Structures are given as C-alpha cells and as structure tokens.
Amino acid sequence: MDRKSELLLRVYVVFFAFALFAAVIMCKVVKITLVEGDKWRELGGRNVKWVDVKGERGNIYDQHGNLLATSLPYFDIYVDLVTSPDRLFDENINALSRKLSQVSSKSAAAWKSELVNGRKKGKKYYPLFRNATKDKRDLLKTFPIFNKGKHKGGLQWEEKRTREKPYKLLASRTIGLDRENASKIGLERTYDAILEGEKQKRLLRRFPGGDWLPVFDPGETNQKKGGDVVTTLDMHIQDIVHHELLEACEAYAAQGGTAVVMEVETGAIKAMANLKRLKSGNYNEEYNYAVGRLSEPGSTFKLISSLAMIEDKKLDITKQIALNKGKKKFYNHWMRDSERHNLEIATFKHAFEISSNVGMANAAYSLYGRSRSQWVEFYEALNNLGVMEPTGIEIAGELKPYFKNPSNKKVEPNKKWSGTTVPWMAHGYELEMTPLQILNVYNAVANDGRMMKPYLTKELIFSDGTSKKIAPRVLKQKIASEEAIKKAQEMLEGVAERGTAKRLKVTNTSFAGKTGTTRLNYWGGNDKKEYNASFAGYFPADNPKYSVMVVIYKPEGAYYGSTVAGPVFQDIVQRVSGLGNRNLPEFVEGRKVVKAHSGYNADYKKLLEFVGLDYSDESKGNWVHMKPDSDVVTIEKRTIKKTVVPDVKGMGLRDAVYV
C-alpha cells in the first residue's frame, strides 16, 4: 500500500470514529430528550425551581405617621466554606470564631471546630443562623473573612419578611392581616394591590439538607417596594378605646365587645376596637363586630324610630302618650319596660329619656300599626332616613341592614311582617343593624342631619412617589328636616341630663346619647335570659366633635346599657376630651425623659431612632448603658464578663436571659 492510500485510510478511520462517536452522542441525546425526558425533567425539577418573589410590602400608618403595620426582614444566613483561599481562612479562622461566639451561645472553640470540619467536607452552604435580624446580618458582614465579600468571604443569606404590628392588638382587626395561604382581611386586603411590592421570578436550587437557596445573589435584583397607606386612626384615641372596652369585657365576662369613635364633621374613624373572648378567657381582636355583626339594636334604635315619626307624622314630642306603668300586651305578646316605673302617661320626650319600650310602641302603633298601608308608611319613613343601606366603609365584610318589608309576602314565616312588627320595631327589635350603621345615624344627628360615609383612609402613597388624599364623602345631605334634627338632639341631651344616662358624669364637657339594653331571646320562654348592652352618643353636646358607639355582647352579672356600656362611653369621652388638640408626636415630644437602661447596642439605637430621641454614641461594643440627660441620651459601653454573674438591672427580659 502506497503512502497516499495509507493516509486516506487513516483519514477514513478517524472520520468513521468521529461519526460513530457523534452517532452515539445523538442517540444518547434522543434517548434522554424523548425516551427518558420526563424522568430527567422530574429529577431536575426536584432540585431547581422558579418562584415568585414579592418586593417589600408597603407600610400602614395612623394619621400622625405612627407605624401600624410594616414588613421586617429576617435572614437565614449561610457560608460557603470552600470559596475562601487557604491563606485567608487559616489566618483568620480564630478571629472569626471569637466574633461568632459573641453573637451566639456557642464557644469560639466550638465554632472553629465546626467551620474547619465543614471546610474539609466541602460544605458550600453551611448554615450559621436562622431568622437573624438585619442588624445581625450587617454585623456578620464586618467579621473577619466575611468582610471580603460573597465570592471570597463566602457569606450569603436568604431574605424573608414577616408582617409586624408595633401596636400589637390595637386596631389589629381593622388594620388586618397579610396572609399567604388564606384570604387577607382589613385594610391589608382593601389596599393589597397598592401595598404589594413588585413581583419577580427567582431561580432556587435545593442543597443537601433540603434548603432552597437563590442561584443568583438576591442583592442583584432591584424590586420596587409597595406603596403606603395613611389611615384616619389616631393611636392615642385607639389606646383609650381599646383599654376601656377591655376593662368592661373582663369585668362582666362578656362574650365580646366593640367600640368606635368617629369624627362628626367628616366621618373619619379615629378608633375601632373589637374584642372577642377566647376559650382561655383572654380577649383578642379576632372579628370586626363593628362592621360585620348584625344584631337587634334594642333601645339605641329608638332615636331612629322617633326621628321617623317626628319627620313623617310631625309628632309633637311634648304630646302625652300612654306608658301603662311599663307593661302592655300586643297581639298576645307582653311588652315590658326594662326599668320599672309607675307612670301611666308621660310626654313622648320623657318616655324617650327614660327609654320606655311601651311608650315608644304605643306612639308608633297609634300612627302606623292599624293597617297594611300604615305599615308601608312606617317602612318608608325609616327608609327615608337612609338607614337601610350599608355605610360603604372601605374594608370588606359589612352586611346590609335587615328590615322586614310589609310589601314582601314571599318570605319565611319568621321574616313576615305581622301585627307585632310596628310596636317591636319601634324599640329596636325585628330588625338588624351593625354597630357602625347605628353610629352613623347618631353621627348624622350630631352633624345637623348630614350623613357622612365612615372611612378609614386618609392618604394613599403609591410606589412611584405620587399620592392621593381621600376626601370626606356625603351619603345624604339631610336625613331629616332641621326641625326634626333639633328635636332629636334635644331628646338625646335629655337622656344625659334627666334620663337613663343621668348617672354618667363627665367633667369639662357635655354629651348626648342613648342607652340600649337588648334582650336576645325575648321569645325564649324559660330559656336563660341573655342581653347585649350598648350606648351611642356624641360630645360635646353643643358643638359635637366625635360620635361614639359601644356594644358589650352577652355580659354576665349586669346587662343594662346604662350600667355596662354607659361607663365605657363615659370614660372614653372623659379621656378623649382631655386630649384637646394634642396629637401623639407632640405628646412624645414634650416627654423626652428616658430611664437608665442597659442592653444590646443595635436594639437601643433602633428604638431611640423610632421614637425620635437624640443620642450620642460613645460605645464601641455590643452591650451598652443608656444615660439620659436633659436633651440627649448618651450611649456608653458596658462590659459583660463571662466569668462574673452580670448585673441585669435595667435590661429587658431577652437581654437579661441572654447574658
């Protein structure tokens, strides 16, 4: 064989070998892609995945800028023990171990042993801390080795966020919850689209131990933070309302309760407390009674039925009506006044002041109770006041008021209009309204007949920096004539001066209002009697600024509205009226006196910045002592020796236990 033929043979052999190799590879590709594709995709999917990651959620504030809900970052922190050069690791491992021992319960020796062994085993994602704060993460970034950056020092983390409420239970249900696996509630739900941060896709990889970590550094992304919501709530008023309501619920072992304070002129909600008794006997904000609980209002409805009669039939409140000594039968059903008296007759105004059920029923029955056409007139008179529709408050869950309709004959038997409907409806039965809906009528009377829409939002601040202020909205310019409103105001003032609320006393201001005592099972025969106690009103009586509604559900031991709910109203009025024009930042500004405290440096700096106090940092360590002066707080270094039992005076419980 000549040389040329030999060379060609070699070329053919090499070509054939490459072709065979390529064919084998192609067969493998086809097999993996088509035959075994599902299998390998499933295996790959077990170890990598794309997830939606939300940007930082926006904040919710009260009207003064106090933080009500915010998202705090927490970090799962890891270290790549392989990435650091040998010299960097060997020269700094002792210093790093000492630093880590200062921020944990492990000794320096234990840390060194773990890190060295992890490096020998090639651990690329060795867990250091779970749920660490941002301050701790930032502190770790300054430690030896870690301060060389991710690629040389190996420190890395996964950021998580948790929703926190600095005021804890105060207005908690109204502010709401941002829940991943359940429906959001409250303002968190209403403004979810504004509060929610920008979504981005992030690729995660699963490492030994089951942890899913970002393939790319989360710090490389630039997600937009969500917008903010500024509410009408005033946390100073909210604090008063919450604790006065809580005290009454605990005193009477009530099933729960609600209290609301509304600004008369605008309808802005300044406080909304809702408490429910748990099995433990403690109370928590678990349900928004003010917005979402329909119930028969009882005597607080007498304002509405009286206003309807005055407006529609020109009822003279000085006219004498029969009280029948507080007891009368209507269609084989006895009606009784809650508080006994021996009055046969009285003026309508006095009957209202002493909350006579019989007097209200007699007046309504004489005007509307004798024919179906009169029943329709009564229904329309009530409807003309604007009380049969929801208020439209912006949080979800408000129910429409329930009123029997004499024109609607195709309903269940217990919802049909009957001969007892007019007299019982006149004093707040055979109908249902929420506490907020009742309050809105009292607010309208205080506002000279103008009915406002209750609202909780003062301003929306969008993620692009623009904002929108929320203006008050009028639901009904006049719910009744000026004359009718004046008579209603006169009667409410009479309740406070001479009627069922005369025992309630408030200094330096006046109020007007109406007590309510609702029997829940009034057709119940021998069943245990259960009641709701309530009070609705406004203050000052001559120039109303706020309206207030208090309801205590199923109190034990006492049940009259004047005894159970009235004192809550009284104390709210007394304390809120004492605030004057002072708002919370001004209140804090005038009281910058801080007791001496000791604790963790970063925590106290954050606290001082949060409350707006000036401080001078003269410390150079993790543990400090705060020394208050007249205008500034000095932060001094405090030495904690591990060989000596430390003095924990002035420390918080967490710091004291730690040291």
XYZ file of C-alpha atoms in Angstrom:
659
model
C 0.000 0.000 0.000
C 1.437 3.283 -1.069
C 1.736 6.241 1.312
C -1.201 8.112 -0.209
C -3.545 5.184 0.284
C -2.290 4.756 3.833
C -3.053 8.406 4.631
C -6.543 8.142 3.128
C -7.220 5.025 5.166
C -6.203 6.813 8.334
C -8.468 9.759 7.465
C -11.377 7.407 6.838
C -10.762 5.611 10.122
C -10.627 8.897 12.066
C -13.708 10.190 10.255
C -15.566 6.948 10.927
C -14.562 7.106 14.603
C -15.820 10.696 14.914
C -19.019 9.808 13.063
C -19.576 6.819 15.319
C -18.904 8.952 18.405
C -21.319 11.629 17.147
C -23.927 8.981 16.410
C -23.598 7.596 19.933
C -23.975 11.097 21.369
C -27.021 11.778 19.186
C -28.576 8.504 20.279
C -27.989 9.461 23.902
C -29.495 12.915 23.295
C -32.552 11.392 21.631
C -32.900 8.845 24.412
C -32.556 11.444 27.166
C -34.779 14.004 25.426
C -37.529 11.828 24.034
C -37.437 8.451 25.745
C -36.276 9.437 29.232
C -37.186 13.139 29.039
C -39.959 13.071 31.616
C -37.780 11.158 34.057
C -34.847 13.598 33.884
C -37.067 16.674 33.875
C -38.734 15.371 37.024
C -35.358 14.785 38.678
C -34.149 18.227 37.632
C -37.347 19.814 38.859
C -36.736 18.365 42.273
C -33.541 20.341 42.672
C -34.249 23.635 40.895
C -37.394 25.713 40.645
C -38.593 29.172 39.708
C -40.616 31.002 42.341
C -42.404 34.347 42.502
C -40.698 36.673 44.957
C -42.551 39.763 46.116
C -40.837 43.039 46.770
C -41.050 44.698 50.166
C -44.669 45.316 51.166
C -45.608 48.915 51.943
C -46.413 50.316 55.381
C -49.661 51.321 57.069
C -49.642 54.425 59.291
C -52.041 56.246 61.595
C -52.980 59.868 60.893
C -49.884 61.165 62.718
C -47.435 58.917 60.873
C -47.123 56.289 63.598
C -46.328 52.893 62.105
C -49.235 50.417 62.329
C -48.027 47.606 60.052
C -44.669 47.006 58.403
C -42.634 44.198 56.866
C -39.482 43.364 58.792
C -36.672 41.429 57.093
C -35.269 38.227 58.598
C -32.410 36.222 57.182
C -31.316 32.600 57.023
C -27.540 33.045 56.877
C -25.103 30.552 55.324
C -21.416 30.430 54.482
C -19.618 28.824 51.556
C -16.692 27.219 53.389
C -14.912 26.301 50.160
C -14.646 29.641 48.381
C -12.111 31.350 50.708
C -8.409 30.943 49.811
C -6.476 28.728 52.231
C -4.281 31.540 53.500
C -7.242 33.854 54.205
C -9.100 31.081 56.009
C -6.159 29.822 58.073
C -5.022 33.280 59.187
C -8.495 34.486 60.239
C -10.426 31.435 61.472
C -9.545 32.098 65.134
C -10.660 35.739 64.961
C -13.840 34.771 63.126
C -14.681 32.102 65.707
C -14.274 34.594 68.551
C -16.572 37.068 66.817
C -19.222 34.418 66.193
C -19.123 33.366 69.853
C -20.011 36.946 70.840
C -23.312 36.827 68.943
C -24.338 33.269 69.812
C -24.382 30.760 72.634
C -21.532 28.668 71.152
C -17.943 28.984 72.294
C -15.153 30.104 69.981
C -13.670 26.597 70.097
C -16.967 25.038 69.027
C -17.298 27.456 66.125
C -13.747 26.800 64.941
C -14.228 23.042 65.061
C -17.473 23.212 63.063
C -16.128 25.572 60.418
C -12.850 23.680 59.914
C -14.642 20.324 59.637
C -17.200 21.826 57.264
C -14.431 23.160 55.037
C -12.767 19.723 54.937
C -16.080 18.193 53.832
C -16.517 20.782 51.097
C -19.633 22.412 52.555
C -20.750 25.198 50.208
C -23.895 26.140 52.145
C -23.138 25.724 55.828
C -25.967 27.204 57.982
C -24.889 29.833 60.515
C -28.114 31.444 61.802
C -31.830 31.128 61.185
C -34.220 34.096 61.308
C -31.470 36.601 62.006
C -32.289 40.302 62.061
C -30.964 42.768 59.507
C -28.711 44.273 62.184
C -27.200 40.871 62.875
C -26.716 40.206 59.160
C -24.981 43.564 58.753
C -22.796 42.866 61.790
C -21.711 39.495 60.375
C -20.640 41.216 57.151
C -17.952 43.058 59.165
C -16.419 39.878 60.648
C -13.027 38.532 59.504
C -13.209 36.506 56.264
C -16.880 37.500 55.784
C -15.821 41.102 55.159
C -14.151 40.029 51.905
C -17.488 39.747 50.115
C -19.577 36.851 48.914
C -17.159 35.394 46.370
C -14.073 35.492 48.593
C -15.539 35.516 52.107
C -18.401 33.112 51.382
C -21.128 34.826 53.444
C -24.593 34.575 51.865
C -28.195 34.679 53.000
C -31.808 34.167 52.065
C -34.071 37.073 52.938
C -37.580 36.525 54.323
C -40.106 39.032 55.583
C -42.696 38.958 58.317
C -45.548 41.400 58.853
C -45.367 43.141 62.215
C -47.733 45.482 64.070
C -45.857 47.727 66.523
C -49.081 48.428 68.444
C -49.916 44.702 68.645
C -53.669 44.318 69.401
C -54.640 47.959 68.928
C -56.973 48.136 65.893
C -55.471 44.817 64.788
C -58.573 43.502 63.013
C -59.157 46.835 61.290
C -55.561 47.042 60.075
C -55.941 43.428 59.025
C -53.702 40.513 58.113
C -51.495 39.807 55.116
C -51.710 36.012 54.844
C -50.068 33.787 52.235
C -52.356 30.764 52.436
C -55.618 32.433 53.448
C -57.653 35.466 52.495
C -56.305 38.810 53.566
C -58.524 40.901 55.817
C -58.993 44.523 56.853
C -57.040 47.335 55.223
C -54.361 44.819 54.196
C -56.988 43.303 51.897
C -58.570 46.545 50.696
C -55.263 48.027 49.562
C -53.380 44.834 48.712
C -52.718 45.999 45.154
C -51.119 49.215 46.458
C -49.210 47.702 49.387
C -47.842 44.727 47.450
C -44.271 45.049 46.228
C -43.151 44.252 42.689
C -43.082 40.539 41.838
C -40.018 38.949 40.245
C -39.045 35.411 39.258
C -36.157 33.889 41.184
C -34.367 30.608 40.465
C -33.782 28.452 43.538
C -31.600 25.374 43.902
C -32.008 22.713 46.571
C -28.910 21.808 48.541
C -28.185 18.876 50.872
C -30.316 19.266 53.957
C -33.335 20.395 51.959
C -32.669 24.147 51.919
C -33.707 26.058 48.807
C -31.329 28.946 48.088
C -31.159 31.524 45.296
C -28.896 30.650 42.398
C -28.188 34.361 41.965
C -27.459 36.874 44.716
C -30.833 38.401 45.803
C -28.980 41.675 46.259
C -28.561 41.836 42.499
C -32.299 42.366 41.991
C -33.934 45.774 42.243
C -37.556 45.178 43.157
C -39.854 48.107 43.789
C -41.264 48.474 47.293
C -45.041 48.624 47.628
C -46.964 51.814 48.322
C -48.066 53.061 51.742
C -51.459 53.693 53.339
C -52.083 56.504 55.826
C -55.214 55.872 57.888
C -57.555 58.174 59.797
C -56.856 56.250 63.008
C -55.402 58.107 65.983
C -53.490 55.601 68.099
C -53.768 57.708 71.222
C -57.575 57.576 70.969
C -57.374 53.923 69.892
C -55.394 53.077 73.015
C -58.033 54.713 75.223
C -60.931 52.997 73.456
C -59.251 49.576 73.455
C -58.424 49.521 77.144
C -61.754 50.953 78.319
C -63.562 48.299 76.281
C -61.241 45.553 77.525
C -61.791 46.547 81.149
C -65.579 46.305 80.752
C -65.449 42.984 78.883
C -63.262 41.487 81.603
C -65.377 42.925 84.427
C -68.573 41.380 83.046
C -67.046 38.253 81.443
C -68.653 39.343 78.182
C -68.641 37.276 75.002
C -67.051 40.264 73.323
C -67.495 43.914 72.527
C -66.861 46.749 70.127
C -66.293 50.481 70.434
C -65.912 53.052 67.665
C -65.020 56.752 67.682
C -65.917 58.773 64.576
C -65.231 62.394 63.695
C -68.644 64.054 63.360
C -67.892 66.523 60.576
C -66.062 64.137 58.238
C -66.979 60.544 59.128
C -63.295 59.716 59.680
C -62.851 56.745 62.021
C -60.445 57.675 64.823
C -60.633 54.384 66.715
C -62.221 50.979 66.188
C -61.789 48.267 68.820
C -63.202 44.737 68.536
C -62.652 42.176 71.289
C -63.695 38.526 71.412
C -63.330 36.245 74.421
C -61.189 33.183 73.762
C -61.519 29.784 75.426
C -58.669 30.805 77.714
C -60.725 33.724 79.000
C -58.427 36.281 77.388
C -59.631 38.737 74.763
C -58.290 39.170 71.253
C -59.094 41.105 68.077
C -60.453 38.181 66.058
C -63.630 39.537 64.467
C -64.748 43.002 63.383
C -68.048 43.270 65.254
C -68.400 46.972 64.402
C -68.526 46.326 60.662
C -69.683 42.743 60.288
C -72.064 41.744 63.083
C -75.777 42.277 62.551
C -77.952 42.200 65.649
C -81.144 43.698 67.005
C -80.005 47.067 68.368
C -82.647 47.483 71.054
C -83.151 50.907 72.573
C -80.410 52.709 70.625
C -82.784 52.308 67.648
C -85.368 54.480 69.421
C -83.590 57.545 68.053
C -84.240 56.283 64.520
C -87.896 55.346 65.049
C -88.517 58.634 66.891
C -86.882 60.645 64.118
C -89.036 58.840 61.535
C -92.217 59.665 63.450
C -91.207 63.295 64.016
C -90.247 63.806 60.359
C -93.058 61.820 58.736
C -96.012 62.468 61.045
C -94.867 65.718 62.673
C -95.028 64.016 66.049
C -95.076 66.537 68.884
C -92.513 65.380 71.444
C -94.404 67.270 74.173
C -97.554 65.245 73.462
C -98.756 62.910 76.245
C -98.618 59.182 75.460
C -99.625 56.116 77.477
C -96.910 54.232 79.354
C -99.281 51.740 81.052
C -96.948 51.527 84.054
C -94.376 49.872 81.794
C -96.397 46.822 80.742
C -98.750 46.173 77.809
C -99.905 43.280 75.623
C -99.755 43.494 71.828
C -101.376 40.573 69.982
C -100.930 38.127 72.873
C -97.319 39.187 73.446
C -96.418 41.126 76.561
C -94.087 44.094 76.318
C -92.316 45.446 79.397
C -90.062 48.375 80.129
C -86.549 47.418 81.210
C -86.628 49.667 84.269
C -89.758 49.702 86.410
C -91.888 52.796 86.942
C -95.477 53.577 87.833
C -96.175 56.145 85.138
C -99.477 55.835 83.325
C -98.730 58.688 80.941
C -95.815 60.966 80.074
C -94.672 63.193 77.258
C -93.078 61.450 74.316
C -89.835 63.244 75.147
C -89.836 61.918 78.717
C -90.728 58.415 77.503
C -87.647 58.582 75.270
C -85.461 59.867 78.108
C -86.416 57.014 80.439
C -86.283 54.562 77.494
C -89.870 53.327 77.827
C -90.452 50.453 75.415
C -94.208 50.660 75.959
C -94.292 54.410 75.353
C -92.372 54.092 72.057
C -94.555 51.157 70.972
C -97.790 52.987 71.788
C -96.703 56.059 69.821
C -95.641 54.033 66.771
C -98.690 51.765 66.876
C -101.092 54.706 67.040
C -99.503 56.193 63.903
C -98.581 53.122 61.854
C -99.968 49.925 63.345
C -103.599 49.666 62.275
C -103.438 48.780 58.565
C -101.109 47.462 55.886
C -100.961 50.891 54.263
C -99.749 52.343 57.566
C -97.148 49.577 57.833
C -95.821 50.625 54.416
C -95.750 54.259 55.583
C -93.634 53.280 58.608
C -91.247 51.277 56.444
C -90.869 54.184 54.016
C -90.395 56.699 56.849
C -87.481 54.634 58.149
C -86.066 54.127 54.656
C -86.136 57.881 54.002
C -83.614 58.333 56.821
C -81.040 56.352 54.837
C -80.721 53.544 57.392
C -81.492 50.555 55.163
C -78.244 50.556 53.178
C -74.657 49.711 54.203
C -72.388 52.625 55.062
C -69.898 51.603 52.365
C -66.838 51.648 54.627
C -63.804 50.509 52.627
C -62.975 47.294 54.490
C -64.724 44.108 53.401
C -67.324 42.339 55.495
C -70.042 44.938 56.052
C -73.508 43.400 55.907
C -76.650 45.104 54.679
C -79.114 46.085 57.431
C -82.078 43.747 57.742
C -85.566 45.263 57.839
C -88.833 43.435 57.348
C -90.748 44.741 54.330
C -94.567 44.768 54.574
C -94.797 44.631 50.772
C -92.772 41.422 50.575
C -95.096 38.492 51.255
C -92.913 35.696 49.831
C -90.546 35.230 52.769
C -90.044 32.725 55.563
C -92.682 32.907 58.323
C -90.278 34.446 60.859
C -89.455 37.255 58.403
C -93.036 38.196 57.586
C -94.460 41.495 58.745
C -97.010 40.913 61.498
C -99.146 42.823 63.952
C -96.251 42.925 66.449
C -93.723 44.336 63.970
C -94.509 48.052 64.371
C -94.506 48.126 68.205
C -91.435 45.889 68.450
C -89.550 47.629 65.660
C -90.214 50.965 67.380
C -87.910 49.955 70.223
C -85.276 48.114 68.196
C -86.467 44.557 67.537
C -87.496 42.587 64.414
C -84.664 44.347 62.532
C -80.872 44.078 62.490
C -78.079 46.622 62.037
C -74.357 46.680 62.708
C -72.904 48.928 65.437
C -71.268 51.119 62.771
C -74.593 51.591 60.969
C -76.289 52.683 64.205
C -73.394 55.014 64.981
C -73.638 56.602 61.544
C -77.195 57.763 62.294
C -76.136 59.281 65.621
C -73.241 60.934 63.813
C -75.683 62.398 61.272
C -77.871 63.819 64.049
C -74.781 65.336 65.679
C -73.821 66.743 62.246
C -77.164 68.590 61.942
C -78.646 65.962 59.654
C -75.778 65.418 57.203
C -74.890 61.728 56.914
C -71.217 61.084 56.123
C -69.636 57.917 54.808
C -67.472 56.350 57.540
C -63.930 55.905 56.254
C -60.523 54.741 57.452
C -58.135 56.021 54.780
C -56.556 59.471 54.839
C -53.999 59.127 52.034
C -52.568 56.606 49.584
C -48.874 56.914 48.710
C -48.029 54.956 45.574
C -44.749 53.202 44.828
C -43.837 55.780 42.169
C -43.909 58.566 44.760
C -47.275 60.048 43.794
C -50.090 60.229 46.323
C -53.855 60.599 46.607
C -55.641 62.205 49.530
C -59.033 60.747 50.441
C -61.708 63.400 50.926
C -64.790 63.012 53.158
C -67.895 61.888 51.290
C -71.519 62.823 51.996
C -74.007 59.943 51.820
C -77.102 62.073 52.418
C -77.197 65.859 52.694
C -80.194 65.797 55.053
C -81.635 62.697 56.670
C -84.450 64.846 58.097
C -85.565 68.433 58.401
C -83.728 70.897 60.611
C -86.713 70.971 62.984
C -86.750 67.172 63.360
C -82.980 67.050 63.924
C -83.187 69.736 66.632
C -85.880 67.754 68.456
C -83.776 64.582 68.233
C -80.763 66.429 69.647
C -82.921 67.814 72.452
C -84.120 64.332 73.415
C -80.597 62.879 73.387
C -79.405 65.679 75.653
C -82.365 64.959 77.934
C -81.248 61.324 78.270
C -77.900 62.564 79.612
C -79.419 65.179 81.911
C -82.571 63.501 83.259
C -82.888 60.040 81.755
C -81.186 56.661 81.797
C -77.706 58.210 81.413
C -78.027 60.790 84.192
C -75.600 58.828 86.401
C -72.851 59.199 83.808
C -70.765 62.253 84.628
C -68.039 63.877 82.556
C -66.078 66.922 83.692
C -65.260 69.872 81.433
C -67.509 68.756 78.571
C -71.075 67.685 77.821
C -72.505 64.764 75.897
C -75.738 63.484 74.410
C -76.679 59.883 73.787
C -78.924 56.897 74.275
C -78.635 53.720 76.310
C -79.502 50.344 74.846
C -80.451 47.073 76.543
C -81.280 44.285 74.096
C -82.937 41.020 75.195
C -81.621 38.376 72.791
C -84.078 35.534 73.328
C -87.224 37.551 74.066
C -89.485 34.830 72.624
C -87.462 32.223 74.517
C -89.874 31.292 77.284
C -87.906 29.692 80.106
C -84.535 29.928 78.339
C -81.720 31.685 80.153
C -82.029 35.403 79.550
C -79.193 36.894 77.516
C -78.578 40.538 76.703
C -76.425 42.973 74.793
C -75.652 46.313 76.428
C -74.972 49.395 74.321
C -74.568 53.146 74.320
C -74.461 55.541 71.370
C -73.853 59.261 71.555
C -71.630 62.221 70.805
C -69.708 65.031 72.505
C -69.599 67.911 73.238
C -73.390 68.154 73.093
C -73.451 71.795 71.949
C -70.703 71.516 69.305
C -70.132 67.818 68.553
C -66.654 66.726 67.540
C -66.810 62.947 67.976
C -69.545 60.333 67.990
C -69.078 57.105 69.949
C -70.689 53.657 69.855
C -70.136 50.975 72.500
C -71.641 47.465 72.457
C -70.933 44.743 75.032
C -72.148 41.304 73.911
C -73.682 38.937 76.482
C -72.297 40.402 79.719
C -72.662 38.382 82.918
C -73.948 39.769 86.226
C -75.370 43.003 84.798
C -76.855 43.894 81.456
C -78.365 47.390 81.393
C -76.819 49.691 78.826
C -76.543 52.422 81.442
C -74.617 50.104 83.786
C -72.390 48.103 81.427
C -71.800 50.119 78.231
C -72.531 53.603 79.582
C -69.442 53.805 81.821
C -67.245 52.800 78.853
C -68.728 55.659 76.836
C -68.292 57.989 79.816
C -64.615 57.150 80.298
C -63.862 57.392 76.579
C -65.474 60.843 76.457
C -63.636 61.968 79.590
C -60.220 60.837 78.410
C -60.521 61.798 74.739
C -61.896 65.253 75.566
C -58.870 65.737 77.811
C -56.539 65.275 74.864
C -57.530 68.622 73.409
C -55.620 69.309 70.216
C -52.564 67.409 71.321
C -51.511 64.707 68.911
C -49.228 61.805 69.645
C -45.946 63.172 68.248
C -46.428 66.365 70.275
C -47.245 64.224 73.286
C -43.982 62.311 72.879
C -42.047 65.497 72.118
C -42.988 67.000 75.478
C -41.929 63.923 77.435
C -38.397 63.043 76.355
C -37.364 61.660 79.709
C -35.820 58.198 79.497
C -34.923 55.979 82.405
C -31.465 54.437 82.501
C -31.404 51.149 80.599
C -28.857 48.554 79.573
C -28.935 46.124 76.690
C -27.894 45.261 73.149
C -26.475 48.270 71.304
C -28.206 47.876 67.933
C -31.630 47.339 69.531
C -31.471 50.519 71.588
C -30.229 52.637 68.686
C -33.169 51.455 66.608
C -35.580 52.202 69.475
C -34.218 55.723 70.009
C -34.445 56.461 66.293
C -38.012 55.122 66.185
C -39.280 57.419 68.971
C -37.272 60.359 67.667
C -34.861 60.898 70.560
C -31.409 62.376 70.004
C -28.494 60.298 71.243
C -24.721 60.410 71.474
C -22.969 57.092 70.876
C -19.788 56.802 72.920
C -19.770 52.997 72.910
C -17.592 50.593 70.972
C -19.206 47.284 71.815
C -22.351 45.181 71.604
C -23.531 45.831 75.184
C -24.298 49.364 76.288
C -25.740 51.501 79.059
C -28.065 54.409 78.226
C -27.569 57.532 80.313
C -30.383 60.118 79.944
C -29.557 63.823 80.058
C -31.844 66.814 79.603
C -31.687 66.951 75.801
C -29.837 63.855 74.670
C -29.333 60.200 75.592
C -25.705 59.125 75.906
C -24.902 55.536 74.938
C -21.944 54.253 76.928
C -20.073 50.966 76.619
C -20.902 48.261 79.143
C -18.552 45.346 79.728
C -20.124 41.927 80.297
C -17.665 39.445 81.800
C -18.462 35.788 81.210
C -16.732 34.738 84.429
C -18.872 37.016 86.623
C -22.641 36.948 87.178
C -23.752 40.194 85.470
C -25.941 42.913 86.963
C -29.111 42.803 84.832
C -30.860 45.835 86.344
C -32.356 47.990 83.598
C -32.206 45.219 80.996
C -35.117 43.815 79.048
C -36.038 40.195 79.721
C -34.492 38.881 76.479
C -31.133 40.578 77.106
C -31.103 39.580 80.777
C -31.691 35.905 79.942
C -29.044 36.005 77.206
C -26.225 37.414 79.357
